[in-house]
């Protein structure tokens, strides 16, 4: 049984998942993902299973992987890099790990937000450089936060926002009525309504054709001047040229993101050195607590599926 293992968080972080995977007697081939389609095409065809991160598993990759590939076990919950529809048509199971990283990503969301409003990185770097540059920041108390996507992560962000004294607004096609009522979350049916009322926009939606470029110029134009945007979901939720233009114009006061359209980004990526951008290298769920949870769940999914046991979490039903 040959397994392609690509997720770097899984490989780099200690935990019981390593022993479980090694104990199965699989032949494990390790790569440092996320891998582009071209690299996946080089590798495809020689594996019974993928234990993957955000690698590009396209129709062409699936074609070359057949008929040997039996299962894809995703480390994480985002499936936009996998052609799930094609997997379903081929009756190829796609397994994933919901419910293991929501607290970690919510904490990182506030890490980015607080760093933005208090100019934390620039201030700390100035002191390290021997300066004493005292920049005035802002509070988030009594500000309005708009949360796009009130699933597990969005709800954890809402809880933390309430603890900071923020007024919470939300938007989701699957509205969590009980949670929203209990926590006094104001509902918005459209992104236009939401973005016009809030001081902070926090993105937690899945990437799909309906959410791609959710934040773009015509919607930014509706916002209050100086809107802060935090993205710990997918880079493609934001139209990057429009975001850069809005940062330049001051209509967006800051963009804190854990995700980019190219990862790692090229040296000339226009957001890298922008003074109003704060970028972290896709580490929102990368903690010593969260990684072993995700890794163990993805390993259990893989092992149990290959053994024919029922304890698996499958994203595509057929």
Tab-separated table of C-alpha atoms in Angstrom:
chain	number	residue	atom	x	y	z
A	1	UNK	CA	0.000	0.000	0.000
A	2	UNK	CA	1.643	3.249	-1.161
A	3	UNK	CA	0.629	6.557	0.417
A	4	UNK	CA	1.599	10.027	-0.783
A	5	UNK	CA	2.004	12.350	2.227
A	6	UNK	CA	2.307	16.041	1.344
A	7	UNK	CA	1.126	18.173	4.252
A	8	UNK	CA	4.045	19.927	5.944
A	9	UNK	CA	2.227	20.735	9.193
A	10	UNK	CA	1.570	17.011	9.642
A	11	UNK	CA	5.200	16.137	8.963
A	12	UNK	CA	6.774	18.914	11.031
A	13	UNK	CA	4.753	18.637	14.248
A	14	UNK	CA	5.250	15.911	16.872
A	15	UNK	CA	2.278	13.777	17.832
A	16	UNK	CA	0.791	10.310	17.965
A	17	UNK	CA	-0.263	10.515	14.323
A	18	UNK	CA	3.274	9.622	13.248
A	19	UNK	CA	3.263	6.345	15.179
A	20	UNK	CA	-0.193	5.422	13.925
A	21	UNK	CA	0.754	5.995	10.299
A	22	UNK	CA	4.081	4.187	10.610
A	23	UNK	CA	2.452	1.198	12.322
A	24	UNK	CA	0.315	0.343	9.293
A	25	UNK	CA	3.132	-0.993	7.151
A	26	UNK	CA	2.408	1.391	4.272
A	27	UNK	CA	5.140	2.560	1.943
A	28	UNK	CA	5.050	6.321	2.550
A	29	UNK	CA	6.390	8.811	0.023
A	30	UNK	CA	6.847	12.293	1.514
A	31	UNK	CA	6.737	15.602	-0.346
A	32	UNK	CA	6.676	19.205	0.851
A	33	UNK	CA	3.325	20.570	-0.232
A	34	UNK	CA	1.173	22.246	-1.227
A	35	UNK	CA	2.011	20.801	-4.629
A	36	UNK	CA	0.896	22.362	-7.920
A	37	UNK	CA	-0.885	20.333	-10.568
A	38	UNK	CA	2.371	19.861	-12.509
A	39	UNK	CA	4.084	18.131	-9.570
A	40	UNK	CA	1.009	16.068	-8.744
A	41	UNK	CA	0.966	14.866	-12.348
A	42	UNK	CA	4.574	13.736	-11.970
A	43	UNK	CA	3.659	11.672	-8.920
A	44	UNK	CA	0.160	10.448	-9.773
A	45	UNK	CA	-0.418	6.845	-10.740
A	46	UNK	CA	1.855	5.174	-8.219
A	47	UNK	CA	-0.246	5.596	-5.073
A	48	UNK	CA	-3.185	3.892	-3.419
A	49	UNK	CA	-3.959	6.894	-1.221
A	50	UNK	CA	-3.233	10.597	-0.851
A	51	UNK	CA	-2.808	12.108	2.623
A	52	UNK	CA	-2.777	15.685	1.431
A	53	UNK	CA	-2.982	19.349	2.281
A	54	UNK	CA	-3.831	22.032	-0.274
A	55	UNK	CA	-2.354	20.224	-3.252
A	56	UNK	CA	-4.013	20.671	-6.655
A	57	UNK	CA	-5.942	17.466	-7.330
A	58	UNK	CA	-7.516	18.236	-10.683
A	59	UNK	CA	-9.315	16.104	-13.252
A	60	UNK	CA	-5.988	15.517	-14.999
A	61	UNK	CA	-4.404	14.339	-11.733
A	62	UNK	CA	-7.346	12.037	-11.072
A	63	UNK	CA	-7.094	10.623	-14.600
A	64	UNK	CA	-3.420	9.772	-14.096
A	65	UNK	CA	-4.079	8.396	-10.596
A	66	UNK	CA	-6.682	5.903	-11.804
A	67	UNK	CA	-7.330	3.099	-11.354
A	68	UNK	CA	-4.926	2.629	-8.444
A	69	UNK	CA	-6.007	5.540	-6.211
A	70	UNK	CA	-8.569	4.332	-3.658
A	71	UNK	CA	-9.010	7.311	-1.314
A	72	UNK	CA	-8.035	10.929	-0.657
A	73	UNK	CA	-7.656	11.903	3.001
A	74	UNK	CA	-7.469	15.659	3.393
A	75	UNK	CA	-5.632	17.162	6.354
A	76	UNK	CA	-8.008	20.050	7.060
A	77	UNK	CA	-11.454	21.138	5.945
A	78	UNK	CA	-10.942	23.238	2.797
A	79	UNK	CA	-11.646	21.156	-0.295
A	80	UNK	CA	-11.438	23.811	-3.015
A	81	UNK	CA	-8.123	22.462	-4.354
A	82	UNK	CA	-9.691	19.027	-4.927
A	83	UNK	CA	-12.132	18.389	-7.762
A	84	UNK	CA	-14.654	16.866	-5.387
A	85	UNK	CA	-17.394	16.698	-8.023
A	86	UNK	CA	-15.170	14.573	-10.251
A	87	UNK	CA	-14.168	12.389	-7.290
A	88	UNK	CA	-17.844	11.788	-6.537
A	89	UNK	CA	-18.578	10.863	-10.144
A	90	UNK	CA	-15.756	8.311	-9.944
A	91	UNK	CA	-16.940	7.082	-6.517
A	92	UNK	CA	-13.596	8.098	-5.039
A	93	UNK	CA	-14.002	8.988	-1.340
A	94	UNK	CA	-12.716	12.351	-0.152
A	95	UNK	CA	-12.228	12.362	3.613
A	96	UNK	CA	-11.684	15.488	5.715
A	97	UNK	CA	-11.382	16.755	9.310
A	98	UNK	CA	-14.146	19.154	10.398
A	99	UNK	CA	-14.290	20.331	13.991
A	100	UNK	CA	-10.597	20.174	14.876
A	101	UNK	CA	-9.171	23.644	14.230
A	102	UNK	CA	-11.924	26.179	14.934
A	103	UNK	CA	-10.512	27.547	18.201
A	104	UNK	CA	-7.019	27.862	16.744
A	105	UNK	CA	-8.137	29.771	13.650
A	106	UNK	CA	-10.409	32.025	15.718
A	107	UNK	CA	-7.485	32.922	17.975
A	108	UNK	CA	-5.308	33.707	14.965
A	109	UNK	CA	-8.058	35.926	13.583
A	110	UNK	CA	-7.837	38.059	16.706
A	111	UNK	CA	-4.049	37.916	16.618
A	112	UNK	CA	-4.191	39.604	13.207
A	113	UNK	CA	-6.939	42.042	14.186
A	114	UNK	CA	-5.260	43.231	17.374
A	115	UNK	CA	-1.912	43.537	15.622
A	116	UNK	CA	-3.553	45.711	12.969
A	117	UNK	CA	-5.392	48.086	15.282
A	118	UNK	CA	-2.426	48.556	17.644
A	119	UNK	CA	0.304	48.732	14.950
A	120	UNK	CA	1.973	45.906	16.848
A	121	UNK	CA	4.476	44.652	14.282
A	122	UNK	CA	5.829	48.064	13.296
A	123	UNK	CA	6.031	49.176	16.928
A	124	UNK	CA	7.862	46.054	18.080
A	125	UNK	CA	10.226	46.163	15.101
A	126	UNK	CA	11.045	49.818	15.745
A	127	UNK	CA	12.047	49.060	19.331
A	128	UNK	CA	14.184	46.150	18.162
A	129	UNK	CA	15.869	48.543	15.735
A	130	UNK	CA	16.760	50.896	18.584
A	131	UNK	CA	13.941	53.382	17.991
A	132	UNK	CA	11.127	54.443	20.289
A	133	UNK	CA	8.366	55.166	17.772
A	134	UNK	CA	5.103	55.559	19.704
A	135	UNK	CA	2.271	55.156	17.179
A	136	UNK	CA	-1.302	55.735	18.343
A	137	UNK	CA	-3.647	52.818	17.706
A	138	UNK	CA	-7.337	52.078	18.164
A	139	UNK	CA	-9.578	50.008	20.415
A	140	UNK	CA	-11.858	47.278	19.131
A	141	UNK	CA	-14.240	47.761	22.071
A	142	UNK	CA	-17.622	49.018	20.918
A	143	UNK	CA	-16.725	48.479	17.254
A	144	UNK	CA	-18.867	46.458	14.851
A	145	UNK	CA	-17.491	43.239	13.389
A	146	UNK	CA	-19.038	41.538	10.375
A	147	UNK	CA	-18.437	37.793	10.145
A	148	UNK	CA	-18.895	36.142	6.759
A	149	UNK	CA	-19.521	32.465	7.468
A	150	UNK	CA	-20.936	31.463	10.849
A	151	UNK	CA	-19.820	27.877	10.932
A	152	UNK	CA	-17.616	26.510	13.706
A	153	UNK	CA	-14.815	29.019	13.132
A	154	UNK	CA	-17.106	31.995	12.609
A	155	UNK	CA	-18.974	31.215	15.811
A	156	UNK	CA	-15.725	31.038	17.783
A	157	UNK	CA	-14.751	34.432	16.342
A	158	UNK	CA	-18.147	35.794	17.403
A	159	UNK	CA	-17.642	34.564	20.974
A	160	UNK	CA	-14.284	36.290	21.185
A	161	UNK	CA	-15.648	39.472	19.638
A	162	UNK	CA	-18.378	39.579	22.275
A	163	UNK	CA	-15.751	39.135	24.992
A	164	UNK	CA	-13.955	42.193	23.597
A	165	UNK	CA	-17.173	44.209	23.735
A	166	UNK	CA	-17.784	44.252	19.993
A	167	UNK	CA	-21.172	44.339	18.269
A	168	UNK	CA	-21.454	41.239	16.090
A	169	UNK	CA	-23.043	41.121	12.652
A	170	UNK	CA	-23.084	38.033	10.465
A	171	UNK	CA	-23.957	36.504	7.124
A	172	UNK	CA	-24.341	32.840	6.214
A	173	UNK	CA	-26.658	30.919	3.896
A	174	UNK	CA	-26.961	28.312	6.679
A	175	UNK	CA	-27.952	30.672	9.468
A	176	UNK	CA	-27.353	29.281	13.000
A	177	UNK	CA	-30.556	30.645	14.515
A	178	UNK	CA	-30.072	29.366	18.061
A	179	UNK	CA	-26.468	30.608	18.279
A	180	UNK	CA	-27.339	33.980	16.749
A	181	UNK	CA	-30.256	34.513	19.106
A	182	UNK	CA	-28.283	33.509	22.193
A	183	UNK	CA	-25.380	35.781	21.261
A	184	UNK	CA	-27.339	38.700	19.797
A	185	UNK	CA	-25.784	38.402	16.332
A	186	UNK	CA	-27.451	40.686	13.764
A	187	UNK	CA	-28.297	38.881	10.537
A	188	UNK	CA	-27.535	40.232	7.062
A	189	UNK	CA	-28.799	38.649	3.865
A	190	UNK	CA	-26.175	40.217	1.594
A	191	UNK	CA	-22.524	41.168	1.729
A	192	UNK	CA	-23.539	44.669	0.614
A	193	UNK	CA	-25.685	45.139	3.714
A	194	UNK	CA	-23.000	43.707	5.993
A	195	UNK	CA	-20.002	45.600	4.671
A	196	UNK	CA	-21.830	48.933	4.839
A	197	UNK	CA	-22.389	48.715	8.605
A	198	UNK	CA	-19.232	47.271	10.131
A	199	UNK	CA	-15.792	48.477	11.144
A	200	UNK	CA	-14.140	45.070	10.776
A	201	UNK	CA	-14.879	42.395	8.171
A	202	UNK	CA	-13.731	38.869	9.079
A	203	UNK	CA	-13.877	36.182	6.392
A	204	UNK	CA	-14.686	32.571	7.241
A	205	UNK	CA	-16.582	31.313	4.203
A	206	UNK	CA	-15.706	28.312	2.085
A	207	UNK	CA	-14.355	29.116	-1.358
A	208	UNK	CA	-16.847	28.480	-4.144
A	209	UNK	CA	-17.889	30.205	-7.330
A	210	UNK	CA	-20.454	32.195	-5.343
A	211	UNK	CA	-17.881	33.397	-2.788
A	212	UNK	CA	-14.901	33.960	-5.098
A	213	UNK	CA	-13.996	37.690	-5.037
A	214	UNK	CA	-16.672	38.324	-2.436
A	215	UNK	CA	-14.714	41.416	-1.389
A	216	UNK	CA	-14.215	43.607	-4.456
A	217	UNK	CA	-14.221	47.260	-5.454
A	218	UNK	CA	-17.965	47.883	-5.753
A	219	UNK	CA	-18.571	46.403	-2.313
A	220	UNK	CA	-15.594	48.110	-0.684
A	221	UNK	CA	-17.064	51.388	-1.959
A	222	UNK	CA	-20.074	50.809	0.341
A	223	UNK	CA	-17.936	50.482	3.476
A	224	UNK	CA	-17.035	53.049	6.081
A	225	UNK	CA	-13.656	54.692	5.390
A	226	UNK	CA	-10.864	52.736	7.037
A	227	UNK	CA	-12.587	49.341	7.081
A	228	UNK	CA	-10.328	46.585	8.429
A	229	UNK	CA	-10.441	43.230	6.647
A	230	UNK	CA	-9.148	39.998	8.184
A	231	UNK	CA	-8.900	36.833	6.113
A	232	UNK	CA	-8.071	33.474	7.664
A	233	UNK	CA	-10.053	31.492	5.104
A	234	UNK	CA	-9.074	31.576	1.420
A	235	UNK	CA	-7.206	34.292	-0.482
A	236	UNK	CA	-9.588	34.107	-3.420
A	237	UNK	CA	-12.452	35.483	-1.323
A	238	UNK	CA	-10.758	38.841	-1.925
A	239	UNK	CA	-10.091	40.371	-5.342
A	240	UNK	CA	-6.433	41.225	-4.825
A	241	UNK	CA	-6.037	44.156	-7.256
A	242	UNK	CA	-9.126	45.805	-5.752
A	243	UNK	CA	-7.797	45.274	-2.225
A	244	UNK	CA	-4.437	46.818	-3.087
A	245	UNK	CA	-6.159	49.797	-4.701
A	246	UNK	CA	-8.363	50.245	-1.623
A	247	UNK	CA	-5.359	50.100	0.709
A	248	UNK	CA	-3.569	52.670	-1.433
A	249	UNK	CA	-6.619	54.952	-1.359
A	250	UNK	CA	-7.237	54.504	2.371
A	251	UNK	CA	-10.766	53.196	1.892
A	252	UNK	CA	-9.496	50.002	3.543
A	253	UNK	CA	-7.433	50.872	6.592
A	254	UNK	CA	-5.705	47.508	6.897
A	255	UNK	CA	-5.713	43.976	5.513
A	256	UNK	CA	-4.628	41.175	7.833
A	257	UNK	CA	-4.386	37.865	6.019
A	258	UNK	CA	-3.097	34.372	6.644
A	259	UNK	CA	-3.655	33.339	3.026
A	260	UNK	CA	-2.351	34.552	-0.322
A	261	UNK	CA	-3.233	33.805	-3.921
A	262	UNK	CA	0.282	32.384	-4.364
A	263	UNK	CA	1.898	30.472	-1.505
A	264	UNK	CA	4.698	31.086	-0.966
A	265	UNK	CA	4.391	34.434	-2.760
A	266	UNK	CA	6.891	35.686	-5.332
A	267	UNK	CA	9.280	38.367	-4.100
A	268	UNK	CA	7.495	41.007	-6.153
A	269	UNK	CA	4.003	40.253	-4.851
A	270	UNK	CA	2.446	43.722	-4.426
A	271	UNK	CA	0.994	42.997	-0.987
A	272	UNK	CA	4.236	41.883	0.669
A	273	UNK	CA	5.659	45.308	1.423
A	274	UNK	CA	2.437	47.258	1.618
A	275	UNK	CA	2.473	49.332	4.831
A	276	UNK	CA	-1.201	48.598	5.539
A	277	UNK	CA	-0.967	44.831	5.029
A	278	UNK	CA	-0.129	42.263	7.678
A	279	UNK	CA	0.585	38.791	6.310
A	280	UNK	CA	1.258	35.515	8.098
A	281	UNK	CA	2.377	32.355	6.227
A	282	UNK	CA	-0.814	30.258	6.405
A	283	UNK	CA	-0.335	29.322	10.060
A	284	UNK	CA	-3.870	29.960	11.338
A	285	UNK	CA	-4.373	26.322	12.310
A	286	UNK	CA	-0.715	25.530	12.948
A	287	UNK	CA	-0.381	25.087	16.703
A	288	UNK	CA	0.976	22.242	18.795
A	289	UNK	CA	-2.586	21.607	19.948
A	290	UNK	CA	-4.425	21.815	16.628
A	291	UNK	CA	-1.995	20.029	14.296
A	292	UNK	CA	-2.038	16.725	16.193
A	293	UNK	CA	-5.859	16.846	16.284
A	294	UNK	CA	-6.091	17.391	12.543
A	295	UNK	CA	-3.309	14.941	11.780
A	296	UNK	CA	-4.769	12.182	13.953
A	297	UNK	CA	-8.222	12.631	12.444
A	298	UNK	CA	-6.889	12.548	8.886
A	299	UNK	CA	-4.794	9.471	9.711
A	300	UNK	CA	-7.709	7.703	11.378
A	301	UNK	CA	-9.847	8.504	8.341
A	302	UNK	CA	-7.243	6.940	6.063
A	303	UNK	CA	-6.464	3.889	8.176
A	304	UNK	CA	-10.078	3.108	9.011
A	305	UNK	CA	-11.207	3.484	5.416
A	306	UNK	CA	-8.507	1.158	4.129
A	307	UNK	CA	-9.455	-1.377	6.819
A	308	UNK	CA	-13.137	-1.124	5.934
A	309	UNK	CA	-14.098	0.332	9.312
A	310	UNK	CA	-16.885	2.885	9.739
A	311	UNK	CA	-15.115	5.608	11.728
A	312	UNK	CA	-14.397	7.932	8.800
A	313	UNK	CA	-15.595	11.447	7.953
A	314	UNK	CA	-16.393	11.620	4.261
A	315	UNK	CA	-17.084	14.896	2.483
A	316	UNK	CA	-18.603	13.504	-0.694
A	317	UNK	CA	-21.547	11.143	-0.495
A	318	UNK	CA	-22.471	8.610	-3.179
